Each structure stands twice: as structure tokens, then as C-alpha cells.
PDB file of C-alpha atoms in Angstrom:
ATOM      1  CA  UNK J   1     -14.873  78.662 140.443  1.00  0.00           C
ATOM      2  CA  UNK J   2     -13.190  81.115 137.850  1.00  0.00           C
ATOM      3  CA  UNK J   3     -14.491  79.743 134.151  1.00  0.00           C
ATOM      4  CA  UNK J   4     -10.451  78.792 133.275  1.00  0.00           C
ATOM      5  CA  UNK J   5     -10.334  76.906 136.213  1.00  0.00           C
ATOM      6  CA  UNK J   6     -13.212  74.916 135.082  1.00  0.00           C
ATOM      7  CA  UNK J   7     -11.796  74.288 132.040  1.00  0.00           C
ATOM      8  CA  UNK J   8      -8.377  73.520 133.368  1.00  0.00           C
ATOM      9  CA  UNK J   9     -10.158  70.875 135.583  1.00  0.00           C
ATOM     10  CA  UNK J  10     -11.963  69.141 133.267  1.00  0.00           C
ATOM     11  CA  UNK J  11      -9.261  68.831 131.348  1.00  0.00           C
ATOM     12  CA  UNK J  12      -7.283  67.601 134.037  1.00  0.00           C
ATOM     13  CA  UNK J  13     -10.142  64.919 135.006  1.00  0.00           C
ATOM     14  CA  UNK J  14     -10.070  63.575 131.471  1.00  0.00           C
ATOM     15  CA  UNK J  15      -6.119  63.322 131.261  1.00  0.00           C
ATOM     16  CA  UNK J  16      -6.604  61.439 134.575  1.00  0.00           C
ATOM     17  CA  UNK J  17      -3.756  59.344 136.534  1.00  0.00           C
ATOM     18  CA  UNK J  18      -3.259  57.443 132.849  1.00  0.00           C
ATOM     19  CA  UNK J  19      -2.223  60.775 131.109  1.00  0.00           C
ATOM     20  CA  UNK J  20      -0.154  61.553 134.191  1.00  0.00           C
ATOM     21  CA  UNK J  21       1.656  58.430 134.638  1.00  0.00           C
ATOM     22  CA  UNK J  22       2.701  58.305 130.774  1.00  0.00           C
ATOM     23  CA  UNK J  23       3.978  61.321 131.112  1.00  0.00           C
ATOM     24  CA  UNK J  24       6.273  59.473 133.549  1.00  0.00           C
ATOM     25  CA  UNK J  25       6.998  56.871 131.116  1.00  0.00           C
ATOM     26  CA  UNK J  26       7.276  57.940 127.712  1.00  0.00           C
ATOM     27  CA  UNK J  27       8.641  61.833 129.080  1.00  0.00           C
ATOM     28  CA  UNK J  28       6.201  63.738 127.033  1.00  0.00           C
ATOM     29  CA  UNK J  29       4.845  66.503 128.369  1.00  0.00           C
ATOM     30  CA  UNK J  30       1.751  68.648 128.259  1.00  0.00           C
ATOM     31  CA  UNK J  31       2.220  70.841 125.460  1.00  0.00           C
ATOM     32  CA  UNK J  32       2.229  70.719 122.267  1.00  0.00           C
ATOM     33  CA  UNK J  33       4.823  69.805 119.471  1.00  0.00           C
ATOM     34  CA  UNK J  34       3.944  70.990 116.618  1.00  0.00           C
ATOM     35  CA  UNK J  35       5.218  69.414 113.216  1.00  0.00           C
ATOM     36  CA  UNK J  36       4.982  69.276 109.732  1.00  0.00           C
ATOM     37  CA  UNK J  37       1.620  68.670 108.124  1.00  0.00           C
ATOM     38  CA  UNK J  38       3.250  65.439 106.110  1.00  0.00           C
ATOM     39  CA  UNK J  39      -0.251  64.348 104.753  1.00  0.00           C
ATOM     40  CA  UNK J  40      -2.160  63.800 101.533  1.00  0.00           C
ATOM     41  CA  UNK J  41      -5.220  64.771 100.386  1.00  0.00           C
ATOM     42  CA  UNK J  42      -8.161  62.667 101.987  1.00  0.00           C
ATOM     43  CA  UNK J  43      -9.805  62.170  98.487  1.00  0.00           C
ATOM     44  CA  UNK J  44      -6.487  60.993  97.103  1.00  0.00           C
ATOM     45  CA  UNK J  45      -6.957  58.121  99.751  1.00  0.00           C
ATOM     46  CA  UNK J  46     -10.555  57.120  98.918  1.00  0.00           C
ATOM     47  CA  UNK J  47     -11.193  57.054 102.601  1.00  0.00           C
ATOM     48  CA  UNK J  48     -14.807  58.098 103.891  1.00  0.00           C
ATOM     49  CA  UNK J  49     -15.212  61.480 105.698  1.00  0.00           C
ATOM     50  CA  UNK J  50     -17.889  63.040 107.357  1.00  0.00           C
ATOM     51  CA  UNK J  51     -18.401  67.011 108.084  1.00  0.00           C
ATOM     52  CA  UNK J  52     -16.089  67.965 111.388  1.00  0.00           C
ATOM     53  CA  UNK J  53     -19.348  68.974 112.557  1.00  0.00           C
ATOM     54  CA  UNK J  54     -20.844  65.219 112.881  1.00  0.00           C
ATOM     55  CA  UNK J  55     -17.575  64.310 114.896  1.00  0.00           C
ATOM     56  CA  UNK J  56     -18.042  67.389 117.001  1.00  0.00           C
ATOM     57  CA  UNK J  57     -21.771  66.311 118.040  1.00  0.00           C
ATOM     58  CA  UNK J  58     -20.524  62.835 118.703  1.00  0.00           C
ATOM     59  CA  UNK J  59     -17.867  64.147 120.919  1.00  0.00           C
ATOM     60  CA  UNK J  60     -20.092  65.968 122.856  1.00  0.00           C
ATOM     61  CA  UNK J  61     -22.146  62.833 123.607  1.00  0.00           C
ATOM     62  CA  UNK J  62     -18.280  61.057 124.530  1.00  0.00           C
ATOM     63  CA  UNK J  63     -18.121  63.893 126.820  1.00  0.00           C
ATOM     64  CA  UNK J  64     -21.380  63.830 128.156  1.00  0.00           C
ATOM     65  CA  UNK J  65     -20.840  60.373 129.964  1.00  0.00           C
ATOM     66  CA  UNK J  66     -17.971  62.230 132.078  1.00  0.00           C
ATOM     67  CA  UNK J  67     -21.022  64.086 134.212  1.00  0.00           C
ATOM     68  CA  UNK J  68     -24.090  62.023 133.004  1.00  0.00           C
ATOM     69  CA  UNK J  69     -26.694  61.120 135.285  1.00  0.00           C
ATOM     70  CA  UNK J  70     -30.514  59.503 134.765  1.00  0.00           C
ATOM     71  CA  UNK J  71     -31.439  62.911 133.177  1.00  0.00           C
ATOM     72  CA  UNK J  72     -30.070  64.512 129.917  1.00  0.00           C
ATOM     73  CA  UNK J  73     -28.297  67.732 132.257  1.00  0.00           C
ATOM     74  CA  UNK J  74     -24.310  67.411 132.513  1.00  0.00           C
ATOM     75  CA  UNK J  75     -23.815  71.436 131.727  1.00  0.00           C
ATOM     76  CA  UNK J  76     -21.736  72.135 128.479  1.00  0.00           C
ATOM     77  CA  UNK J  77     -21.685  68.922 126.234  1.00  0.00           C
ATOM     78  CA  UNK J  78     -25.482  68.476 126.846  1.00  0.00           C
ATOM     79  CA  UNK J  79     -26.161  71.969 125.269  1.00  0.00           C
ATOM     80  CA  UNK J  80     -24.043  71.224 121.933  1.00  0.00           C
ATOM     81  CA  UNK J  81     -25.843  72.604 118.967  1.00  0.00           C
ATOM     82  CA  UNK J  82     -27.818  69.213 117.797  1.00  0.00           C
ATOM     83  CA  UNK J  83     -28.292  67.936 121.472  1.00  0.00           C
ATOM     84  CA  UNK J  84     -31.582  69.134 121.431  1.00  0.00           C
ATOM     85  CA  UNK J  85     -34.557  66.672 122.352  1.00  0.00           C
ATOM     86  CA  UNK J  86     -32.187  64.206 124.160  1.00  0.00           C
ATOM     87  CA  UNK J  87     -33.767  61.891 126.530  1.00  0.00           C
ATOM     88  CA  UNK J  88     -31.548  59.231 128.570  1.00  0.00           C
ATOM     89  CA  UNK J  89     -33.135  56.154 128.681  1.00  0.00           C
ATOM     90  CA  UNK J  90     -30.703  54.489 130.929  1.00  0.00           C
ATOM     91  CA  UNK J  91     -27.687  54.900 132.991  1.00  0.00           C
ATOM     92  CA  UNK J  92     -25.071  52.851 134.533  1.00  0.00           C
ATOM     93  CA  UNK J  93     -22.050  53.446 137.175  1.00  0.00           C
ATOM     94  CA  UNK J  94     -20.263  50.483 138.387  1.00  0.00           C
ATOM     95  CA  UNK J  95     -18.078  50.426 141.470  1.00  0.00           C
ATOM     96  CA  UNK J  96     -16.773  46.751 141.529  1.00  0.00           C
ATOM     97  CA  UNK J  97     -15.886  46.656 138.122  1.00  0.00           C
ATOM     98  CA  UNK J  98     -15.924  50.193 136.927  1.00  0.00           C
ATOM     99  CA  UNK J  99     -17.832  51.196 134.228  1.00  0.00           C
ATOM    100  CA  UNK J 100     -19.855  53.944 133.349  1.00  0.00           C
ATOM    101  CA  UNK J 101     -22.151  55.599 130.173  1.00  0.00           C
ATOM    102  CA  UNK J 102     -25.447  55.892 129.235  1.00  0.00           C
ATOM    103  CA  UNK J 103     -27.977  55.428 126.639  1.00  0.00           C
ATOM    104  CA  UNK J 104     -30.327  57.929 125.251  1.00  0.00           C
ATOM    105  CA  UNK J 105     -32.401  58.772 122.276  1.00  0.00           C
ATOM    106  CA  UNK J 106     -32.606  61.606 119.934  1.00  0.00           C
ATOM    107  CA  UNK J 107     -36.123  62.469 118.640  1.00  0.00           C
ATOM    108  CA  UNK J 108     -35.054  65.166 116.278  1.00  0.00           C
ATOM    109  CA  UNK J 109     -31.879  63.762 114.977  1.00  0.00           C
ATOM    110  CA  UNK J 110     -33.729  59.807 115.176  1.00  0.00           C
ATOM    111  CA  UNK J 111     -30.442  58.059 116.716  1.00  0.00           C
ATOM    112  CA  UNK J 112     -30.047  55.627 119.830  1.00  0.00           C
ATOM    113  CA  UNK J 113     -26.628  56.942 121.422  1.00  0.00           C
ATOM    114  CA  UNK J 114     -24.759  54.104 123.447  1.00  0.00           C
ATOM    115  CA  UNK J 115     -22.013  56.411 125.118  1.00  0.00           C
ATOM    116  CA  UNK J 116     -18.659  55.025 127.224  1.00  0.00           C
ATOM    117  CA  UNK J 117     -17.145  57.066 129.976  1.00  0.00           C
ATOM    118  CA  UNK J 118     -13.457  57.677 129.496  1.00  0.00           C
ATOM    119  CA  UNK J 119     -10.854  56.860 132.115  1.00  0.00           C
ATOM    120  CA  UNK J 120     -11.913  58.694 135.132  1.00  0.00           C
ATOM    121  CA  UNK J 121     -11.434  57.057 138.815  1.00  0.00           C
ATOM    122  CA  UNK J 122      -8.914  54.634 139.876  1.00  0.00           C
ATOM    123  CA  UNK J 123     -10.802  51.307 138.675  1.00  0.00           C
ATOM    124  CA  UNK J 124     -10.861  52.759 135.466  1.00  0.00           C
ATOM    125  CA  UNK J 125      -6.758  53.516 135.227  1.00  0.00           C
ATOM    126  CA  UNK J 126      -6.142  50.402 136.620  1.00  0.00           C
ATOM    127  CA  UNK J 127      -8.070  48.841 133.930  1.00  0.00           C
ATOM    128  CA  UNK J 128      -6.117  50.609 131.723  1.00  0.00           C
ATOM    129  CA  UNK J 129      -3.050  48.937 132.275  1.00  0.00           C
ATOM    130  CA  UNK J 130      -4.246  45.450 132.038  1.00  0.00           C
ATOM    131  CA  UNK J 131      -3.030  44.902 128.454  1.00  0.00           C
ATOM    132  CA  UNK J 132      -3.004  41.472 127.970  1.00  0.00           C
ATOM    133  CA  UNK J 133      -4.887  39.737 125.993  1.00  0.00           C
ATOM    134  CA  UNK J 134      -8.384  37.827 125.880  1.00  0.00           C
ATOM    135  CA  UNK J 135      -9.553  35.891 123.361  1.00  0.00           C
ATOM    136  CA  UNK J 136     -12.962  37.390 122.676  1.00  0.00           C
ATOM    137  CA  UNK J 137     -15.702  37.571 121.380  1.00  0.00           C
ATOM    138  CA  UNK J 138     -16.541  33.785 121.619  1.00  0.00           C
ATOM    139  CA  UNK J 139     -17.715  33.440 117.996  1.00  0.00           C
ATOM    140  CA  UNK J 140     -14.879  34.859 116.082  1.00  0.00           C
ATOM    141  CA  UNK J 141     -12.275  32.668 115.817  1.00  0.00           C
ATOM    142  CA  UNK J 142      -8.842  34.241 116.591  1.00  0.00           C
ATOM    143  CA  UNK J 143      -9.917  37.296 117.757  1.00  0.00           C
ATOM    144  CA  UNK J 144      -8.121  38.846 121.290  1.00  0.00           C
ATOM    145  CA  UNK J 145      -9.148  42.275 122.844  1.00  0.00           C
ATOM    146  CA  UNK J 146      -7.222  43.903 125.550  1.00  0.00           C
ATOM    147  CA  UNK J 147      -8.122  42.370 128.728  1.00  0.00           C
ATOM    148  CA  UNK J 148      -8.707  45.761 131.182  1.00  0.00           C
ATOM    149  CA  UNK J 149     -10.797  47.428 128.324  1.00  0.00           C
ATOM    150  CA  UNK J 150     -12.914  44.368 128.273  1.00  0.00           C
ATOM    151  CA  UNK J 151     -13.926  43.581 131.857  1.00  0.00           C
ATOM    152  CA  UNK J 152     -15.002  46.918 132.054  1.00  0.00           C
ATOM    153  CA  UNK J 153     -17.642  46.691 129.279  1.00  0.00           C
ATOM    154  CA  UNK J 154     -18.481  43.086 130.194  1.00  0.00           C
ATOM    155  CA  UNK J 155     -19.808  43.943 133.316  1.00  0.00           C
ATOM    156  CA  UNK J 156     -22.788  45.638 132.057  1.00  0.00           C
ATOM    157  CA  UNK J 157     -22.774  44.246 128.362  1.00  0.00           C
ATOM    158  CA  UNK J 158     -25.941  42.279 128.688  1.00  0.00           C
ATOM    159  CA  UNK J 159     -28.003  45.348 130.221  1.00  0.00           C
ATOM    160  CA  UNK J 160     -26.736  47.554 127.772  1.00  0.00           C
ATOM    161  CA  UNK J 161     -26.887  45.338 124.677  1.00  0.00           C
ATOM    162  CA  UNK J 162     -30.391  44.201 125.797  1.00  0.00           C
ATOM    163  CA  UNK J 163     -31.664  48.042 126.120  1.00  0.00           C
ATOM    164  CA  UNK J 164     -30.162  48.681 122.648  1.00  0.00           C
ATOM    165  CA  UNK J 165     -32.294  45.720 121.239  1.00  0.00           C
ATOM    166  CA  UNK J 166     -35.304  46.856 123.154  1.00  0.00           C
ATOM    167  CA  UNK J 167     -35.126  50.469 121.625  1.00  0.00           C
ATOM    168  CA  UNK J 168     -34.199  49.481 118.493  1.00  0.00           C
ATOM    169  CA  UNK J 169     -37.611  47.372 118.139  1.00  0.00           C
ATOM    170  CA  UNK J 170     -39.257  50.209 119.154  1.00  0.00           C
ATOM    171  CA  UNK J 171     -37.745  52.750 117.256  1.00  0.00           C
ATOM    172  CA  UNK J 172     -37.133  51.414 113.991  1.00  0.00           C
ATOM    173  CA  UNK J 173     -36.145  53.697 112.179  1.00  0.00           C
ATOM    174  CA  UNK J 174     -33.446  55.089 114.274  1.00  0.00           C
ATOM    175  CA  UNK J 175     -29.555  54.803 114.041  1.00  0.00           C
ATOM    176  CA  UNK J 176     -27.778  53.152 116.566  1.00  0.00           C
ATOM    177  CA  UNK J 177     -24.211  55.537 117.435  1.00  0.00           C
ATOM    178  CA  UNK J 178     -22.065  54.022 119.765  1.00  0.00           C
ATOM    179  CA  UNK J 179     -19.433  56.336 121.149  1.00  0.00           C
ATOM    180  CA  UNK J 180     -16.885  57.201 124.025  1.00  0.00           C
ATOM    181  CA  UNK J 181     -13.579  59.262 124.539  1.00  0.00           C
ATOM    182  CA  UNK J 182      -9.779  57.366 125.565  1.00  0.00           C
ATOM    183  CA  UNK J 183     -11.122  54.264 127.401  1.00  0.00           C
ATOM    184  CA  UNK J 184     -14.684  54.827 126.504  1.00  0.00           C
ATOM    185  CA  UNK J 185     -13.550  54.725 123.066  1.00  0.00           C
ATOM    186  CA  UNK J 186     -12.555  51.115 123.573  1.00  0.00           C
ATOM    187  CA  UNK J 187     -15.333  49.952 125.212  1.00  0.00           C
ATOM    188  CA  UNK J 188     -17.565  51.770 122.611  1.00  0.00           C
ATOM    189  CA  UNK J 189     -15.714  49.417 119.793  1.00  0.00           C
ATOM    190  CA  UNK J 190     -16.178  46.231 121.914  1.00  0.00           C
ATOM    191  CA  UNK J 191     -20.535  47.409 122.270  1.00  0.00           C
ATOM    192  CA  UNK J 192     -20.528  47.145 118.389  1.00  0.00           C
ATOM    193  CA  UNK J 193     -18.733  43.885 118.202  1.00  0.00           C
ATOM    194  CA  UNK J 194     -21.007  42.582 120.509  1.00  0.00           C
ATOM    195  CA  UNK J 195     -23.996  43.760 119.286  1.00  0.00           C
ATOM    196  CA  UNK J 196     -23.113  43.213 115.743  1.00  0.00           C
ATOM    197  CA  UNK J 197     -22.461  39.283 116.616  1.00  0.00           C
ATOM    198  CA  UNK J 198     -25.420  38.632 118.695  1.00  0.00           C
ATOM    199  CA  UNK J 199     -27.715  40.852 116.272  1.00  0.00           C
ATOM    200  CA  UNK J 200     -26.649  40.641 113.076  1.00  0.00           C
ATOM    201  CA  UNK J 201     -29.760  42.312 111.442  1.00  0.00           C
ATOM    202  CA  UNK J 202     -29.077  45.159 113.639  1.00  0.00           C
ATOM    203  CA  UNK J 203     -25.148  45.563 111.862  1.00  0.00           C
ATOM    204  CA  UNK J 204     -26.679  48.159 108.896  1.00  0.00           C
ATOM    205  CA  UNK J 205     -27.820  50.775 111.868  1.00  0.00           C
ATOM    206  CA  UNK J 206     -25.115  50.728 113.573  1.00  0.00           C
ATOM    207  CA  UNK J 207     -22.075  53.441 113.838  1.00  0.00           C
ATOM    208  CA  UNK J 208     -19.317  54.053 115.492  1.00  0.00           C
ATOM    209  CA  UNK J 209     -17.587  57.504 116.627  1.00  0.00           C
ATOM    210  CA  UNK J 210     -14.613  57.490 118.715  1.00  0.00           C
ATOM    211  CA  UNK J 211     -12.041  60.062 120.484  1.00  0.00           C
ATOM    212  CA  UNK J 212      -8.094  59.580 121.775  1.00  0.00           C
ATOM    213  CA  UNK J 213      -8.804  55.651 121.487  1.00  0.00           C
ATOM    214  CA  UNK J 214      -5.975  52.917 122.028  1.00  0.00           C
ATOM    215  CA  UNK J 215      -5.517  50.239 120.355  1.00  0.00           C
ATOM    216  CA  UNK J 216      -7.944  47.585 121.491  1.00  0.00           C
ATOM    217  CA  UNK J 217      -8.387  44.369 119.638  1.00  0.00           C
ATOM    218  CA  UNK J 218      -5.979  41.905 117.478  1.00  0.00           C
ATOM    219  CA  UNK J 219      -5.658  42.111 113.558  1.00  0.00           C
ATOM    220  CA  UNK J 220      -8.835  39.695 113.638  1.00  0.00           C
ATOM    221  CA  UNK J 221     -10.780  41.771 115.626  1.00  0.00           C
ATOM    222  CA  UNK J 222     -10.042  44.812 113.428  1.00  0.00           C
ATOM    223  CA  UNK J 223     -10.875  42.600 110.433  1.00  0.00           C
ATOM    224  CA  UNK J 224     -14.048  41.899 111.819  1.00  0.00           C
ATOM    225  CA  UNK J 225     -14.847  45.007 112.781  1.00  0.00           C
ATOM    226  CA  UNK J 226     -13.983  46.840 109.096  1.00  0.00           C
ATOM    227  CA  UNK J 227     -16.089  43.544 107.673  1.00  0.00           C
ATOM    228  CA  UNK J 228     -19.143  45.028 108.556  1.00  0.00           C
ATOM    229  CA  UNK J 229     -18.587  47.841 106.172  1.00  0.00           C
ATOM    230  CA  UNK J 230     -20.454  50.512 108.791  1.00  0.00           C
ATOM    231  CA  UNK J 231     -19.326  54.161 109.497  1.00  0.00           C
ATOM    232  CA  UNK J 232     -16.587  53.409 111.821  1.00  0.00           C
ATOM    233  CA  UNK J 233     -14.713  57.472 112.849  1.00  0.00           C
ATOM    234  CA  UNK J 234     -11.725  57.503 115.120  1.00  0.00           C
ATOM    235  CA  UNK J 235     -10.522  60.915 115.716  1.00  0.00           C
ATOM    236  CA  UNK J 236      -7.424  61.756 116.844  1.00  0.00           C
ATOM    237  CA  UNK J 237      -6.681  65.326 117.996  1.00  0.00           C
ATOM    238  CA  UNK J 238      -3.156  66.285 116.809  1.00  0.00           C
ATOM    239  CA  UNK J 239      -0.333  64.988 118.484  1.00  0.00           C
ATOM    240  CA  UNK J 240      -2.557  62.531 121.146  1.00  0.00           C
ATOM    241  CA  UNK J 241      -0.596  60.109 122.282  1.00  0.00           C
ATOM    242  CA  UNK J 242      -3.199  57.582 123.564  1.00  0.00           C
ATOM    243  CA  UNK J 243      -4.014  56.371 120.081  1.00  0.00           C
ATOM    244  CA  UNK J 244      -0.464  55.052 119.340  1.00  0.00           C
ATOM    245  CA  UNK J 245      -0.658  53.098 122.328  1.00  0.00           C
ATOM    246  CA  UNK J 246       0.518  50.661 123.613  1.00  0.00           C
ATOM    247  CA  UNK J 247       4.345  51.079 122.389  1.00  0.00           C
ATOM    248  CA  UNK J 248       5.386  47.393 122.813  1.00  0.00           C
ATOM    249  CA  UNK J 249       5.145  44.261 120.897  1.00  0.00           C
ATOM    250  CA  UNK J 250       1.699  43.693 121.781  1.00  0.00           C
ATOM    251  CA  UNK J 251      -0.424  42.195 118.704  1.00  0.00           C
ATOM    252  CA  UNK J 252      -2.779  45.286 118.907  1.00  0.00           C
ATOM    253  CA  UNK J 253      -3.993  47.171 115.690  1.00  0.00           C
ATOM    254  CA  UNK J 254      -6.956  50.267 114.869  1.00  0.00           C
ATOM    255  CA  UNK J 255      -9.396  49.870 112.666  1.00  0.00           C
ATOM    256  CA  UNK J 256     -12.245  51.975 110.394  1.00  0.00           C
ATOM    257  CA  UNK J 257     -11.479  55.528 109.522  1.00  0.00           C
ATOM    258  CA  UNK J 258      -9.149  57.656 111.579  1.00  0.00           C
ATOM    259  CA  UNK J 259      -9.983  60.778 111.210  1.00  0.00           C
ATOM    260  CA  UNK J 260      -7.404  62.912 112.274  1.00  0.00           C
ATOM    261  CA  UNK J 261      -6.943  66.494 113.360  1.00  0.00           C
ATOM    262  CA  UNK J 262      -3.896  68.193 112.265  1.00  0.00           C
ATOM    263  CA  UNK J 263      -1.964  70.857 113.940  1.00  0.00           C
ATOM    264  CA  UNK J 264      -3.066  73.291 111.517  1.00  0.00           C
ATOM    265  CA  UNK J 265      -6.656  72.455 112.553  1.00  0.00           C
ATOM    266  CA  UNK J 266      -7.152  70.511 109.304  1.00  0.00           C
ATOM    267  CA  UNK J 267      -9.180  66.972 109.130  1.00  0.00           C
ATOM    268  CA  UNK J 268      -7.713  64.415 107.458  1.00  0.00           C
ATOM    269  CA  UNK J 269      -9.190  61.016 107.148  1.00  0.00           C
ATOM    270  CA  UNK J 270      -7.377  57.770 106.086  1.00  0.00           C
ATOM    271  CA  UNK J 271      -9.061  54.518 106.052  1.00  0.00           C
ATOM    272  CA  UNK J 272      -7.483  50.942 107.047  1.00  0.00           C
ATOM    273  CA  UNK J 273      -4.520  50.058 106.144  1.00  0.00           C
ATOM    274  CA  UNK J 274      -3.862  53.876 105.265  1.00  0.00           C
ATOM    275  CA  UNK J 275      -2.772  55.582 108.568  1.00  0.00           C
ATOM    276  CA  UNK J 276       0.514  56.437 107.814  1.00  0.00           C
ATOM    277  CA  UNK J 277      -1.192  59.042 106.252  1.00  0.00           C
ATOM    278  CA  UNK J 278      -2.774  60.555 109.619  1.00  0.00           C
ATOM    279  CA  UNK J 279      -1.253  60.081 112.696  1.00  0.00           C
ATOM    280  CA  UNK J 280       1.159  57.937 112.613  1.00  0.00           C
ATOM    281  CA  UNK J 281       3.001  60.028 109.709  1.00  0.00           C
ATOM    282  CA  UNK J 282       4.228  62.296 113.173  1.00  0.00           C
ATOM    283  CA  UNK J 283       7.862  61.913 114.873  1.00  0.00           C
ATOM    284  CA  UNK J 284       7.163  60.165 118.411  1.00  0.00           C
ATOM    285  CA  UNK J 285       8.750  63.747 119.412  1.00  0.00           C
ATOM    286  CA  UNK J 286       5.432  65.350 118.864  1.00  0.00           C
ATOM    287  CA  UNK J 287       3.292  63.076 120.468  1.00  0.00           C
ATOM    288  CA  UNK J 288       1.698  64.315 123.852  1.00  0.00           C
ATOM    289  CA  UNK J 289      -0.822  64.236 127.038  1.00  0.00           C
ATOM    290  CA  UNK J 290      -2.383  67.397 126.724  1.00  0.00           C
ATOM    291  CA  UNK J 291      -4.257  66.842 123.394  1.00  0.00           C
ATOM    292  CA  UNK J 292      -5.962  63.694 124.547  1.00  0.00           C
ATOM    293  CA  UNK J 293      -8.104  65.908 126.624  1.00  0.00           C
ATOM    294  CA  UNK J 294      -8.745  69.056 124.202  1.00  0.00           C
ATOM    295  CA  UNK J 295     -11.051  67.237 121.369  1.00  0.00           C
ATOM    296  CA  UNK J 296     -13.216  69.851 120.201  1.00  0.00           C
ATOM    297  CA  UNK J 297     -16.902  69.367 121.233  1.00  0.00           C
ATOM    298  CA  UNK J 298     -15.741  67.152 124.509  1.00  0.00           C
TER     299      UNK J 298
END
């Protein structure tokens, strides 16, 4: 296979059925839109930011969970610059439920990556489309996630949370970075709530890096989830339309940091509360499919 048909196809494998049947709905297409820049300065928001680099890595590690198996060797995002010394420690794929990532450990870098596969097989879309939703977790009062994003992680939650425990005894002095791209975004947000309620000693270590994520919890999930006052990134590549999803009257909000990648290749970061700086300051006319599978680093 020709190296732009490799890259076609992956991107085609990460838009997936989802990007294909919004295109259906909403009538945007593949390209891009380009619009104004109507932004502010991120300083002049007081919002946190981190070097485009550190998002880069982290999407790498989103990526990696697309072609991840029990060894650290899934071609191109497992040879990003800061990869090095990688070691996965364990890996899951689901069929009845499905749900796939992995967790590994950095040496050189000292971090425990938790990583979410995207949307990527017909279990997954489906998933994606069951928006209703659940009142979860248990112990915060109030608090409703979207239903299809959470089966998916619940399936494997206590394998994965206990590993992350385990590890974390072990290795403790190492940050815990939980991460994923579109779907495995969401699921990546609803690790950290978990963890963060069952282990709250563990909250200080823990981070959160995310790419083309939906909206995936309530305004008292999102509360919660800024309340822990961790590094919380959500990137959002130009004119991606999967973050501004879903359209209706759903009571679905983000939360943390989006960081957000303009179309003049500019990142911008706006904290909570402060998004109308970022994304959401673009026309619905620009939104589209083909950015949600052209983060850099993925």
C-alpha cells in the first residue's frame, strides 16, 4: 500500500461510520471551512496551557490504542519523539460490550498512561448514539453521563481502575495520564471520575488529555470533574465537529481546558466557563468531519 493510501485509511478508520453518518445529518462535509480567527489572547483568559508539544505526545498515545496490542509496537504513534521506553502493562479488547485501550508505563518520562480507543467497529458507533442519560457515578449526587459512552468503559472499569491502583503503589512517583481520541476521549474522562472517587489520594497524580471529545457528562459531572483542580486538556482541531456534539437539548456540557487549534495553526486555550473563546466562537458553517481525524500527533 502507497504511503497516501495509508494515511487516507487511517484517517478514514478514525472518522468511522459516526463521522460518516453525521455527515448525513448535519450536511457537513469533509473539508474544511475556514473562518475568521475571532479569539483572544490565551493569557488574557487566565486559562492554563501547556506546550503543543505535550498535547502532541498525548495524542500519539490516543492514537496508539487504534493498533495497540500486549506489546508497545502499533507503527507511527509508538515512535513519537518522547515514546521512548514504553512498556504496556496491560491490554483490553472487548467484543460483547466493546471497548478497547491499554495501559502502559513510561520509565523515562515516569507516567502511567491509561489510553481509550476511539470509535472504531460497529459496537463502538452504536454506542455512540446511545445519548441518554445515566445517573452516574453513584456517589455524586446529580451527576448523569451519556449512557453509550458509559457501558463501554464500565465493562472493564474495575480491571483497569484496579491495574492503575496496583502501578501506582508501585511506582510512586509516577503521573497517572489518562487519555483517548472522539469516543476514547469520553471514556478517558469517565476513568478519572472513577478513579478520582474511589481513590481520592490518587486525585493530585492524575491528568487528563483528550482529542475531538463530545460532550459527556451533566453540569454536575463537569463540576466535579473541574473540582479536582488537575490538568484537565481537551483539544479540538479546528473546525471538528464532534466536540459540539450532541446538537439537541440534551443537558450535556465540557469541562477543564479546551485547548483549541485554530485554522491558522494557532493554540488557543480557554478554561471553563470560557469557550466561547475557542471553539464555539465558529459559525456551525465551518464545522466538519474531516478534522476529527487529522489531530496532529494521532
Amino acid at each position: 500500500m502507497a504511503p497516501n493510501d495509508a494515511s487516507a485509511n487511517k484517517v478514514v478508520k478514525r472518522a468511522g461510520l459516526l463521522g460518516f453518518l453525521l455527515s448525513l445529518v448535519t450536511g457537513s462535509g469533509g473539508g474544511n471551512t475556514p473562518a475568521p480567527d475571532m479569539r483572544a489572547s490565551p493569557s488574557s483568559h487566565n486559562a492554563p496551557a501547556v506546550p503543543q508539544s505535550t498535547l502532541d505526545l498525548y495524542a500519539a498515545y490516543s492514537g496508539a490504542a487504534y493498533n495497540m496490542s500486549a506489546s508497545w509496537d502499533c507503527g507511527t504513534e509508538c515512535q513519537h519523539p518522547g515514546t521512548e521506553g514504553t512498556m504496556v502493562m496491560y491490554h483490553w479488547d472487548t467484543s460483547v460490550v466493546t471497548s478497547t485501550g491499554y495501559i502502559a508505563i513510561n520509565s523515562n518520562k515516569k507516567i502511567i498512561i491509561v489510553a481509550f480507543r476511539g470509535s472504531s467497529s460497529p459496537g463502538d458507533w452504536a454506542q455512540d448514539f446511545e445519548l441518554d442519560p445515566t445517573n452516574w457515578p453513584d456517589n455524586i449526587s446529580g451527576s448523569s453521563v451519556v449512557s453509550g459512552f458509559l457501558s463501554g468503559y464500565l465493562i472493564t472499569s474495575t480491571q483497569v481502575v484496579q491495574t492503575v491502583v496496583d502501578l501506582s503503589a508501585k511506582l510512586p512517583d509516577y503521573t497517572i495520564v489518562a487519555t483517548g481520541h472522539s469516543l476514547g476521549g469520553s471514556r478517558a474522562s469517565l476513568f478519572v471520575a472513577d478513579l478520582t472517587t474511589k481513590y481520592p489520594d490518587l486525585a493530585s497524580r492524575v491528568q487528563l488529555f483528550t482529542y475531538g471529545q463530545a460532550k459527556c457528562g451533566n453540569q454536575v459531572f463537569a463540576q466535579y470533574m473541574d473540582s479536582l483542580d488537575i490538568q484537565i486538556f481537551r483539544e479540538v482541531n479546528k473546525g471538528d465537529i464532534a466536540p459540539h456534539l450532541p446538537f439537541d437539548n440534551r443537558p450535556y456540557v465540557h469541562f477543564g481546558t479546551e485547548a483549541w487549534v485554530t485554522f491558522s495553526d494557532q493554540t488557543v486555550f480557554c478554561k471553563s466557563g470560557e469557550y466561547s473563546h475557542c471553539s464555539a466562537s465558529l459559525p456551525p458553517a465551518s464545522y466538519n468531519i474531516a478534522d476529527h481525524s487529522t489531530y496532529k500527533g494521532l
